[in-house]
XYZ file of C-alpha atoms in Angstrom:
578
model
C 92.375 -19.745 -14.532
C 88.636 -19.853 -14.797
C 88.549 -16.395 -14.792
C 87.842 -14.759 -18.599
C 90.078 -12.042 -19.385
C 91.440 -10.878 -22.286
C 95.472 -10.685 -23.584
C 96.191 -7.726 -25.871
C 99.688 -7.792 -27.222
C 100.946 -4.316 -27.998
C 101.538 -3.940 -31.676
C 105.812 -3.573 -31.885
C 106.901 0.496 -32.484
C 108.419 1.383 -35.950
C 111.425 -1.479 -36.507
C 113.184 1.090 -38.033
C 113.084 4.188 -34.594
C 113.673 0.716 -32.728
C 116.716 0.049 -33.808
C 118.257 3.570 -34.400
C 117.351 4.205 -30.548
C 118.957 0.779 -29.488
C 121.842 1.276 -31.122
C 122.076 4.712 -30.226
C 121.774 4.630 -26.428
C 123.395 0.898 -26.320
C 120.308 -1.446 -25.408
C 118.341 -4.114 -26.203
C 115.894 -3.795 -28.587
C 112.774 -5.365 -26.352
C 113.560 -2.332 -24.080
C 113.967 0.301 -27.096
C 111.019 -0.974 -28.103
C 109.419 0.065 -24.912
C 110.480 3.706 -25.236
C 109.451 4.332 -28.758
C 106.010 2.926 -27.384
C 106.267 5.866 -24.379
C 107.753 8.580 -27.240
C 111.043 8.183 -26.498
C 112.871 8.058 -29.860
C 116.059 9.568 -29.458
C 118.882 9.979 -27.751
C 118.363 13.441 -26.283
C 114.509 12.259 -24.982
C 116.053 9.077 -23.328
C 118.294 11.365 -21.561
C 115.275 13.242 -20.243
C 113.430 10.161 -19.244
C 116.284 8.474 -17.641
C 117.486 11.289 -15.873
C 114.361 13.398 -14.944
C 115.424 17.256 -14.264
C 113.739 19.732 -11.909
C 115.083 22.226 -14.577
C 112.148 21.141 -17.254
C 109.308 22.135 -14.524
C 107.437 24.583 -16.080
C 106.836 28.272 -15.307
C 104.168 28.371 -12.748
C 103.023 31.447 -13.981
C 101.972 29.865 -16.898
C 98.774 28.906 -15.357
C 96.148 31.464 -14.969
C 95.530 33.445 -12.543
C 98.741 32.571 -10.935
C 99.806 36.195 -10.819
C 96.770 37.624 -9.109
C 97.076 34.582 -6.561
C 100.313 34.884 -5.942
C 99.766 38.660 -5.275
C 96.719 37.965 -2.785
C 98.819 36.113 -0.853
C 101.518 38.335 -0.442
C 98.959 41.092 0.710
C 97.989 38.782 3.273
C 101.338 38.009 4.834
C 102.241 41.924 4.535
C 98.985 43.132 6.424
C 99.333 39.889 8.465
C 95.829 38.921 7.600
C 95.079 35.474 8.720
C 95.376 32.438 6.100
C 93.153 29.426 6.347
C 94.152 26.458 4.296
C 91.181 24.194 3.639
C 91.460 21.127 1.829
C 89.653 17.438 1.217
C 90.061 14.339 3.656
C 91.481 11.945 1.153
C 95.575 11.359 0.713
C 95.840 14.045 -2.513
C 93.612 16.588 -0.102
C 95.672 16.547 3.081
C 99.140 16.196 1.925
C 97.990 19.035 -0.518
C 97.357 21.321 2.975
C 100.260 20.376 4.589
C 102.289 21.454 1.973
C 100.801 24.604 1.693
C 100.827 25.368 4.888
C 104.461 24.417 5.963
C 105.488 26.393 3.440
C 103.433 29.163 4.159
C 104.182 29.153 8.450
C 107.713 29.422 7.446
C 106.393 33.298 6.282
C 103.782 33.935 8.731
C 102.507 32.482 11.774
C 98.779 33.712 11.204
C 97.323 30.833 9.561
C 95.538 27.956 10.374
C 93.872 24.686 8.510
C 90.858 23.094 8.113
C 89.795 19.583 6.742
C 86.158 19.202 6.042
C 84.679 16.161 8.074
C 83.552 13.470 5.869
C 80.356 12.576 7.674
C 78.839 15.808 9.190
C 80.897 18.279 6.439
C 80.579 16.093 2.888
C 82.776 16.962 0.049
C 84.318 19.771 -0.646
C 83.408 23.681 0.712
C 81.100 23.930 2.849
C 78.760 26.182 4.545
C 79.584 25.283 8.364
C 83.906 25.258 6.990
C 83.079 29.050 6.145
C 80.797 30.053 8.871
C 84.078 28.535 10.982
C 86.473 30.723 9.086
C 84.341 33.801 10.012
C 84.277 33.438 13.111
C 87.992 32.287 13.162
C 88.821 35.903 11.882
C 89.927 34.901 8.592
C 90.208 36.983 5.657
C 91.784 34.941 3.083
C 91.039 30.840 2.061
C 92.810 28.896 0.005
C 91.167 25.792 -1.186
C 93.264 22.755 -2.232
C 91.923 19.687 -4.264
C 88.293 21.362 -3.972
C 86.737 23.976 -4.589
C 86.392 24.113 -8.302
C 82.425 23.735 -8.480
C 82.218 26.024 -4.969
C 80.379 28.933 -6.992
C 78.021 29.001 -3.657
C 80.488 28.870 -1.217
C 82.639 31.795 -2.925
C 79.735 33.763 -2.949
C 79.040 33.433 0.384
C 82.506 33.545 1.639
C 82.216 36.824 0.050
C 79.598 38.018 1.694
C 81.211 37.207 4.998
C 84.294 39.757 4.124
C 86.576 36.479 2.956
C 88.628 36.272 -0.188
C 88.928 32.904 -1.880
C 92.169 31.406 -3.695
C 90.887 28.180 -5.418
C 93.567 25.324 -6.497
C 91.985 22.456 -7.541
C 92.555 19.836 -10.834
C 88.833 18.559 -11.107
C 87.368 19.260 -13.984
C 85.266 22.722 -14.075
C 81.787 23.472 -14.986
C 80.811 26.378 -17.552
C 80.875 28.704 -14.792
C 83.923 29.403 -12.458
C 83.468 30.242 -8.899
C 84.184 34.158 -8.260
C 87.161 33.789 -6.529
C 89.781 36.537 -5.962
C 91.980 33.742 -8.223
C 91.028 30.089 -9.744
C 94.102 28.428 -10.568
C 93.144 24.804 -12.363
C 95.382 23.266 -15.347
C 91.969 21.899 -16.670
C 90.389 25.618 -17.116
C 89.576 25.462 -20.769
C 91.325 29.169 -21.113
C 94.213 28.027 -19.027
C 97.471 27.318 -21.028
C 99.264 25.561 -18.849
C 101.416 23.015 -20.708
C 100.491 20.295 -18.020
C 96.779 19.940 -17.113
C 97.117 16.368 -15.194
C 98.508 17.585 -12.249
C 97.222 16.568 -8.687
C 95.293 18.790 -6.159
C 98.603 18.736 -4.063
C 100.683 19.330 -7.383
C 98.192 22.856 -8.061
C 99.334 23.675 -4.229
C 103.355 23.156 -4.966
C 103.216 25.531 -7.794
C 101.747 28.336 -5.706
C 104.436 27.922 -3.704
C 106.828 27.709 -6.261
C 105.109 30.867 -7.584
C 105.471 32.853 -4.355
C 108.977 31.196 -4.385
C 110.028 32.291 -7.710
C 108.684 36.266 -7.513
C 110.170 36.605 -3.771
C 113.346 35.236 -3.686
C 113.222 32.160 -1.771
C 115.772 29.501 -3.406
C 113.974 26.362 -5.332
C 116.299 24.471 -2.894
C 114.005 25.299 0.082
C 111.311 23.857 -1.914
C 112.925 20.443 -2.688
C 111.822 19.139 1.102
C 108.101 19.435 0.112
C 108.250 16.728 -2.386
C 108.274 13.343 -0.313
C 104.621 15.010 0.387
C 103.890 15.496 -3.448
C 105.013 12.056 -4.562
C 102.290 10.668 -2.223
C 100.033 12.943 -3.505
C 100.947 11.807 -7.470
C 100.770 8.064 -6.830
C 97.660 8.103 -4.402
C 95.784 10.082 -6.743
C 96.576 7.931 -9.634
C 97.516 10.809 -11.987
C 99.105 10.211 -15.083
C 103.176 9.795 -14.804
C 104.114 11.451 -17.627
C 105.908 15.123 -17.831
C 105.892 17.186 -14.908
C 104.116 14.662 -12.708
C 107.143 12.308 -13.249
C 109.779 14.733 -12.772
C 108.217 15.344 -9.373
C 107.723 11.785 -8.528
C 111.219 11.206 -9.281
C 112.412 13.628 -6.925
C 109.811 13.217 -4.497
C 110.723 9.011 -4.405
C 113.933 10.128 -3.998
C 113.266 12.480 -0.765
C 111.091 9.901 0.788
C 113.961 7.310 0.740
C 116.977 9.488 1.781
C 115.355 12.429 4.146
C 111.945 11.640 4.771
C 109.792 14.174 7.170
C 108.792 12.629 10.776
C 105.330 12.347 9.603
C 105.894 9.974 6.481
C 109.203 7.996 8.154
C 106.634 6.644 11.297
C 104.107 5.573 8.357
C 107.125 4.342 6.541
C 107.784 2.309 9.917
C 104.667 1.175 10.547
C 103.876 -0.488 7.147
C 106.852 -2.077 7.730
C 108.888 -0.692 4.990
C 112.246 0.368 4.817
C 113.758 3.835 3.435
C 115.812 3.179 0.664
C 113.737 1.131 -1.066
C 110.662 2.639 -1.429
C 108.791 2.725 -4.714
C 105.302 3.900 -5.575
C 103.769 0.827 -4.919
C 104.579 0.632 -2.018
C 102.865 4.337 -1.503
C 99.855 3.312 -3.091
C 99.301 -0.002 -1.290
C 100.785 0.785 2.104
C 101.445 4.678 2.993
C 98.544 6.370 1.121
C 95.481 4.085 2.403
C 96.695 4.510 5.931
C 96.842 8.304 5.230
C 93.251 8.055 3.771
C 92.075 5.659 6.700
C 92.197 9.147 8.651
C 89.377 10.998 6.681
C 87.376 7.332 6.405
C 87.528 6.453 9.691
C 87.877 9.450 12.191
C 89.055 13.076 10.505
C 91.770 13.836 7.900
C 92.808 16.763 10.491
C 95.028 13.438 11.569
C 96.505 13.486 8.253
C 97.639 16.582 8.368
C 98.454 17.027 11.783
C 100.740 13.732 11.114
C 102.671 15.283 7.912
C 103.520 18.041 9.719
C 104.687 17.022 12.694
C 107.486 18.766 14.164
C 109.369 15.747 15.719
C 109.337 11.912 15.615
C 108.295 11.305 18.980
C 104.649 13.109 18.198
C 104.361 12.113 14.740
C 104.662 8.488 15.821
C 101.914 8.713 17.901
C 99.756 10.531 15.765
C 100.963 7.489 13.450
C 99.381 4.834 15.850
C 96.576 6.204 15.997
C 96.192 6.593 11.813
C 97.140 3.198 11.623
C 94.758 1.726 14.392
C 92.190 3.631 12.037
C 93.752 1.423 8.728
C 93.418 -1.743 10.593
C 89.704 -1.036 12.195
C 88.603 0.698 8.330
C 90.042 -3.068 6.970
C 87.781 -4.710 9.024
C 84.812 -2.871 8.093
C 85.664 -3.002 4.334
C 85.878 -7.112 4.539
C 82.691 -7.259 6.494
C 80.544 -4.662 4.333
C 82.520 -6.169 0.910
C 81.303 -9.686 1.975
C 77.770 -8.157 2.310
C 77.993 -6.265 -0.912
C 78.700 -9.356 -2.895
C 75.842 -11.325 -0.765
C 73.494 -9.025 -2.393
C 74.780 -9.712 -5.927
C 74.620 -13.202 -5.687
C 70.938 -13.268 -3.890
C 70.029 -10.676 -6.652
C 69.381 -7.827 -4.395
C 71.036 -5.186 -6.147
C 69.073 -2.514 -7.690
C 70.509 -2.527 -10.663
C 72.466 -5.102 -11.739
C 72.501 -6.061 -15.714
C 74.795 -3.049 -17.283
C 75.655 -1.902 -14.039
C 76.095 -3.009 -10.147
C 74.222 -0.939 -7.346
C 73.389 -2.030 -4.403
C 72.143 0.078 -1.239
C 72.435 -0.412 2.694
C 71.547 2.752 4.845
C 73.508 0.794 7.869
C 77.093 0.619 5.695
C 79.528 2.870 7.107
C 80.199 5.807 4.523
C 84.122 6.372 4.932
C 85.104 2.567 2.796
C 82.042 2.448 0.392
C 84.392 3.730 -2.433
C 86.453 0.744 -1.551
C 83.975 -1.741 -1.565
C 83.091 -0.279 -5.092
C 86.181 -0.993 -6.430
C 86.062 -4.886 -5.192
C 82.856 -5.296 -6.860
C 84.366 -4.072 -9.950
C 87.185 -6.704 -9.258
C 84.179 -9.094 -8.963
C 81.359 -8.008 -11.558
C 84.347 -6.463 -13.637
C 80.749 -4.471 -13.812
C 80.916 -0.535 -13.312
C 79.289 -0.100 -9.816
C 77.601 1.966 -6.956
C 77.542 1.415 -3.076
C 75.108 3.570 -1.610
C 74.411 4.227 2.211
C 72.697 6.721 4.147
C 74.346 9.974 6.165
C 73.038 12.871 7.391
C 69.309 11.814 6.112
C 70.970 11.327 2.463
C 71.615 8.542 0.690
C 75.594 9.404 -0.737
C 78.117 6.902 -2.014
C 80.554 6.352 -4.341
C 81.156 5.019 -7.833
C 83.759 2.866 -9.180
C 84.160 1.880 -13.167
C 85.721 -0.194 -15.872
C 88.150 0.538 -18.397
C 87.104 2.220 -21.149
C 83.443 3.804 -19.678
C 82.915 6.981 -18.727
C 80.601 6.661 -15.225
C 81.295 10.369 -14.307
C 78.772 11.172 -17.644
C 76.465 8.651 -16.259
C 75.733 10.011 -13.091
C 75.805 13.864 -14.796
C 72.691 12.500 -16.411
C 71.200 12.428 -13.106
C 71.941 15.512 -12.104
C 68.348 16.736 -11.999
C 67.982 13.818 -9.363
C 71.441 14.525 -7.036
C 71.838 17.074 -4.408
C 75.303 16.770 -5.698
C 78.147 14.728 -7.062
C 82.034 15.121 -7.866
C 84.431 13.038 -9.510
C 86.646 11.470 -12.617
C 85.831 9.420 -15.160
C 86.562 6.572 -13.552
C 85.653 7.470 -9.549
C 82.600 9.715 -8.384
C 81.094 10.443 -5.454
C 76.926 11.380 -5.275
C 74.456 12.602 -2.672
C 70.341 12.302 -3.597
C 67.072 12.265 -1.748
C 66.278 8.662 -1.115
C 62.602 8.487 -2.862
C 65.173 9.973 -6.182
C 67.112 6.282 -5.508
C 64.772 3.905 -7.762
C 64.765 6.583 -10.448
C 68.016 6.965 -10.320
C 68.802 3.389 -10.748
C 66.783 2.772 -13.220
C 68.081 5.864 -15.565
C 71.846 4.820 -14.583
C 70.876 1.470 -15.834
C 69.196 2.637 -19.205
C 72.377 5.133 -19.451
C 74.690 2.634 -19.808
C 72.796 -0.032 -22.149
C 74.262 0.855 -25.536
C 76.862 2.259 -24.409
C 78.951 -0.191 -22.864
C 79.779 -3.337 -25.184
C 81.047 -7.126 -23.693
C 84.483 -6.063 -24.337
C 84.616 -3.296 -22.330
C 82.929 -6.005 -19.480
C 85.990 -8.301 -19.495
C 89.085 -7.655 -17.886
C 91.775 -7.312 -19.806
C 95.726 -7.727 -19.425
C 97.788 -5.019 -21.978
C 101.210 -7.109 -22.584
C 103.596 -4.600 -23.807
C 105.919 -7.373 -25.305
C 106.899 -10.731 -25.965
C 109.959 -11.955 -23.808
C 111.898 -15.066 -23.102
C 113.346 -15.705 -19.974
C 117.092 -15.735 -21.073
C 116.284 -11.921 -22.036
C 115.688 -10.706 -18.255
C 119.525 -10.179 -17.754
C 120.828 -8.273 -14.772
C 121.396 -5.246 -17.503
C 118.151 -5.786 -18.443
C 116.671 -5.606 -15.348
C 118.738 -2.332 -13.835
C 117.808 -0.496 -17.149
C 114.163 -1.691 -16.673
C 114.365 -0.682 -13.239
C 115.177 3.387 -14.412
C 111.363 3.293 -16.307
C 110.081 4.266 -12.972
C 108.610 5.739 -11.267
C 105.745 3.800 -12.651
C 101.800 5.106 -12.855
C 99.410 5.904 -15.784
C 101.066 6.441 -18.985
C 104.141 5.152 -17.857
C 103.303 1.648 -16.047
C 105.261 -1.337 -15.200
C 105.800 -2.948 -18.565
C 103.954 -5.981 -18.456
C 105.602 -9.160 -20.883
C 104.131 -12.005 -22.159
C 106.407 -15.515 -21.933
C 104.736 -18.632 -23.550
C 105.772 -22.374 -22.469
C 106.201 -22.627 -19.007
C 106.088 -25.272 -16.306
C 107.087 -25.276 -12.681
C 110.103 -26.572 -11.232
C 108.231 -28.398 -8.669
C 108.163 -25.994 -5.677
C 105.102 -24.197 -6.284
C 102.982 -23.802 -2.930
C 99.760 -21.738 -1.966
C 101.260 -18.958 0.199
C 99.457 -16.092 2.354
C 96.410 -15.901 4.821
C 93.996 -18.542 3.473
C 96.423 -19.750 0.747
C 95.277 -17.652 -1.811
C 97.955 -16.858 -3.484
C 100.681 -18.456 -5.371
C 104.420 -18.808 -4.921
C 106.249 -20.558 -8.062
C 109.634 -20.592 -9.063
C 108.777 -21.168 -13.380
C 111.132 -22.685 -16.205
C 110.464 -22.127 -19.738
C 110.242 -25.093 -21.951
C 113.177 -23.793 -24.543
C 115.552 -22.929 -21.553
C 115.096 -25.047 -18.958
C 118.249 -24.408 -16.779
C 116.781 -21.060 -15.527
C 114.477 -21.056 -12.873
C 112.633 -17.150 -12.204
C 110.891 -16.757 -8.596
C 107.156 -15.550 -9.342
C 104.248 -14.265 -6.971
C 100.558 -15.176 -8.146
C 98.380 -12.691 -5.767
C 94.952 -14.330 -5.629
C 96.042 -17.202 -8.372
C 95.434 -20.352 -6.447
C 93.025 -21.457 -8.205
C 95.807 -22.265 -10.960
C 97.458 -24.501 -7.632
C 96.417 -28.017 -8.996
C 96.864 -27.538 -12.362
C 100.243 -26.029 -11.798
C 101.175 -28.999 -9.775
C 100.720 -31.774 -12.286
C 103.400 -30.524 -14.270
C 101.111 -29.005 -17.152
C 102.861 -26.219 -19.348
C 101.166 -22.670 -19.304
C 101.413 -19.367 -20.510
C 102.343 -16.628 -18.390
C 102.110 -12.409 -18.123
C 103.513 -10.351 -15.931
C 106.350 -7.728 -14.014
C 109.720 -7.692 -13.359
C 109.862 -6.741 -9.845
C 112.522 -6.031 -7.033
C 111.720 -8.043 -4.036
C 113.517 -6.359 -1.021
C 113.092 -8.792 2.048
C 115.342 -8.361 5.383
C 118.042 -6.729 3.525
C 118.325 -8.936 0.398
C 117.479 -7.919 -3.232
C 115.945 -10.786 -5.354
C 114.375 -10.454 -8.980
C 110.483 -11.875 -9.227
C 108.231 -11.991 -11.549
C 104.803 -10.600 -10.493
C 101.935 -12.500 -12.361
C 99.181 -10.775 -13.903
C 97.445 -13.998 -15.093
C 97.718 -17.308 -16.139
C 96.721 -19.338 -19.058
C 96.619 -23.376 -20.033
C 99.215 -23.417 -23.172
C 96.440 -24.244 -25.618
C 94.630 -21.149 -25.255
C 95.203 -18.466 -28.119
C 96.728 -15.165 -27.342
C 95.006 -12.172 -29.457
C-alpha cells in the first residue's frame, strides 16, 4: 500500500448504446457497458463476440505474396525438393515451426527444421543456419517469426542455390529482403485486414493457403490450433478479430484434444484439461516452452510439440521442465543482483532509464530480469551481458514509451537489434556501451513525463459486490479469451473491510488471502487473492476499511469451482480515486 500507482476509471460508453444493447441481448447494464467500451453495440456484434466463428477468418490470400508462396511450395513438394523450416527459439518461434512442419510432413517427407541457437546462432537468420541448409541439400527455406530484416541472409541464401519464403509479423524496414515471397500483415503495401497476427499465426495461414487452393478440408486444419493459441497468448498479441477467433478455438482444442506434446506440459504445470485459460498459458505452459531456447535449445520445443506419442513427449517434457526450474533459479539469483546494482547506484544509466551491465549474467533470462526491474523502477530498462565477445541483451519498457525508437537511435552504435515497442533485443561492441548509455539516457529525457513513470491500474467500472451474480459471472466468463484489447475487465469496489480471516499465504508470505465484505452489504463475504500484497497484512488486520480493484476469476482447485476476486491493488478508504 506504499506503493504509488495510479487509478484511472474508464469514462462510462454512450448511456444511450448502453441501454439499447442491454435491453437488447438481456443483460446488465455494468456488462453492456463493457461491450460498447470493446465496440460491441448491437445485437448482431455480440453474437460475433460471444460466439466466435472460424467462418469470419479472412482470405489468406489477402495478404501479399501469398499466391507466389503458396505456389513455391507446391513446386517443392511436386519436384520433391527438400523443405527446411527455420524459425526463432522463443514460444511464438517454435510452435510457429511445428505447425508448419506437421502440416507440411503430412505432404512430403523431405523436410527438415532448424532452430537457431540462442548463444552461438543469435537472433534470427543466420549465416552458419544457411551454410547448414546447403550442405543439408536444401533448396527451399521458410522462415517463421524471423526473417523480416534478413536482406543479407536472402542474398546469400541465394547465392547458395536456396529460395527463401519469409513469414514473419515484425515490423519491416524500407527495404524487404529478396525473397522468392515475403508474407508480413505489417508490409505497408500489404492489405491484409488483420496486421496483429503472431509469427505462428503468419505460418497457419500458409497452411490454410496451401489448404484452401489444394483441396485439403479446413477440418484437417482445426488440430493445429492448441499450437496457435500458445503462440497468441505467449506473444502477447492483441485479442481482438482474427487473433480471438483463433484463440477461441485453439483454448478450446487444448482442453478437449490436446497433442502429446502440450498435454505432458499441461501435466507437468500441474494443470488440468478442461479448464485451461490463457493465463494459465502465459504463466505456466509458454515459459516452460521458452525455458528450452533460454536454457539449452528451442530444437526441444519443437521436438516436444511434435511428438508422435505420449510416452516420448513426456520425456522430452522433463527435460523442458528441468530447464524451467534450473532458468528460475538463475533469474532469482541474477534479478537479486540486478536490483543490488540499482540500489548501490551501479547502473549505467539510471535517471530516465535503468541499465545495468554484467558480462558474467547468463544471456537466455536477461529479458526476464528486465521486466522485474520494470516491476521495480516501473523505469524502462536494459540488462546487458556479454556472448560471443558482444555485449547483447534485452530491453523491457513502460506503458506508454516507445523503447524500440530509443534504441533505433543507436543504430549507428549496434551490430544489431530487433524488437516491439515495448520488448527489444540489441547486440554492440563493448567500447560503443558508455555511448550508448549515455545517448539512451538523453533519448528518453523529454520524452518520457512522471506519469508515464507510475504504474497505473485502468478500472473499467464501478461495481458493488451484490452485482457479481452467478449470471453475472457466467456472462463475464464468455469475454474471454482475454489479452490486449480485450483484457480481464478490471472493477473498482469502494468500502471494504475483512471478515477477519485474512492471512499471508505463499512461499515467504508474500501474498495475501482475504475473504472481503463491503460496508453497504455486509452479509456477503467474496474470497480474494492479493499476489505480492502483504504489505497491506497489518493494516488489513485491524479492521480498517479500504478500497479495492480487481478480477473476477474462476478458481479451479482439486475439482471444485469457486469465484475470487484477484486484486490488482489496494488503497486506505481516504485516498481519492481519479
Amino acid at each position: 500500500m506504499d506503493k504509488e500507482c495510479r487509478w484511472l476509471v474508464s469514462t462510462p460508453a454512450d448511456p444511450e448504446k448502453v441501454s439499447r444493447l442491454s435491453t437488447e441481448v438481456g443483460i446488465d447494464s455494468v456488462l453492456a457497458d463493457l461491450l460498447v467500451q470493446r465496440g460491441v453495440e448491437t445485437y448482431e456484434q455480440a453474437r460475433q463476440f460471444f460466439r466466435p466463428s472460424l467462418d469470419d477468418l479472412h482470405d489468406p490470400f489477402l495478404m501479399k505474396d501469398m499466391d507466389v508462396a503458396v505456389e513455391r511450395v507446391r513446386k517443392a513438394i511436386e519436384k520433391d525438393e527438400k523443405i527446411l523450416v527455420y524459425g526463432d527459439y522463443d514460444v511464438d518461434g517454435t510452435t510457429a515451426v511445428a505447425l508448419v512442419l506437421s502440416f507440411l510432413k503430412k505432404i512430403t517427407s523431405n523436410i527438415d527444421f532448424y532452430i537457431p541457437d540462442r548463444y552461438d546462432d543469435g537472433y534470427g537468420v543466420t549465416t552458419k543456419g544457411i551454410d547448414l541448409a546447403a550442405a543439408g541439400g536444401v533448396d527451399l527455406i521458410i522462415t517463421l517469426d524471423c526473417g523480416i530484416k534478413a536482406i543479407n541472409m536472402a542474398e546469400y541464401a541465394k547465392s547458395k542455390g536456396m529460395d527463401m519464403i519469409i513469414c514473419d509479423h515484425h515490423l519491416p524496414e524500407d527495404v524487404l529482403p529478396a525473397a522468392v515471397a515475403v508474407l508480413d500483415p505489417k508490409r505497408e503495401d500489404c492489405g491484409y485486414p488483420f496486421d496483429d497476427l503472431s509469427g505462428c499465426g503468419v505460418g497457419f495461414k500458409l497452411v490454410q493457403a496451401y489448404a484452401n487452393r489444394y483441396g485439403i478440408a479446413f477440418e484437417e486444419l482445426v488440430p493445429l490450433l492448441d499450437l496457435l493459441v500458445v503462440s497468441i497468448a505467449s506473444d502477447l498479441v492483441s485479442m481482438v478479430g482474427e487473433n480471438r477467433v483463433l484463440a477461441y478455438y485453439g483454448l478450446k482444442r487444448l482442453n478437449e484434444s490436446p497433442r502429446h506434446g502440450l498435454l505432458a506440459m499441461i501435466e507437468l504445470s500441474n494443470l488440468e484439461t478442461g479448464h485451461l485459460t490463457i493465463d494459465d498459458i502465459v504463466f505456466k505452459i509458454g515459459p516452460r516452452l521458452n525455458a528450452a531456447g533460454r536454457m539449452e535449445t528451442g530444437r526441444l520445443a519443437v521436438e516436444l510439440l511434435t511428438a508422435e506419442d505420449p510416452a516420448s513427449a513426456r520425456k522430452t517434457g522433463e527435460k523442458i521442465n528441468e530447464n524451467n526450474n534450473e532458468r528460475k533459479s538463475i533469474d532469482r539469483e541474477i534479478t537479486k543482483e540486478a536490483l543490488e546494482i540499482v540500489e548501490k547506484g551501479g547502473c549505467l544509466a539510471s535517471k530516465n532509464v535503468t541499465i545495468v551491465y554484467n558480462p558474467e549474467w547468463n544471456k537466455g533470462v536477461v529479458g526476464i530480469v528486465a521486466s522485474r526491474l520494470v516491476e521495480s523502477t516501473y523505469k524502462p530498462s536494459i540488462v546487458l551481458t556479454r556472448s560471443n565477445g558482444f555485449v547483447t541483451g534485452s530491453a523491457r519498457s513502460v506503458a506508454g514509451f516507445d523503447l524500440y525508437s530509443a534504441i533505433e537511435s543507436c543504430a549507428d552504435l549496434l551490430e544489431n537489434f530487433g524488437g516491439h515497442v515495448y520488448a527489444a533485443g540489441l547486440t554492440m561492441k563493448e567500447e560503443n556501451l558508455k555511448e550508448f548509455a549515455e545517448r539512451i539516457n538523453d533519448f528518453v529525457e523529454g520524452k518520457i513525463n512522471r506519469e508515464m513513470l507510475t504504474p497505473v491500474v485502468q478500472i473499467d467500472a464501478k461495481l458493488d459486490f451484490a452485482q457479481i451474480t452467478p449470471r453475472f459471472f457466467r456472462i463475464l466468463k464468455q469475454f474471454q479469451p482475454f489479452g490486449p484489447g480485450n483484457n480481464n475487465p478490471v472493477f473498482l469496489t469502494e468500502d471494504v473491510y475483512d471478515a477477519g480471516s485474512g492471512r499471508k499465504v505463499g512461499a515467504g508470505g508474500l501474498h495475501l488471502k482475504l475473504d472481503l465484505i463491503q460496508e453497504a452489504q455486509p452479509y456477503r463475504q467474496i474470497a480474494a487473492i492479493g499476489f505480492n500484497m502483504a504489505d497491506a497484512y497489518d493494516y488489513i488486520r485491524e479492521g480498517n476499511p479500504f478500497d479495492v480493484c480487481y478480477s473476477v476469476v474462476e478458481n479451479y482447485y482439486r475439482g471444485n469451482s469457486t469465484l475470487q476476486l484477484r486484486l490488482k491493488d489496494i488503497k486506505e478508504r481516504k485516498e481519492e480515486i481519479i
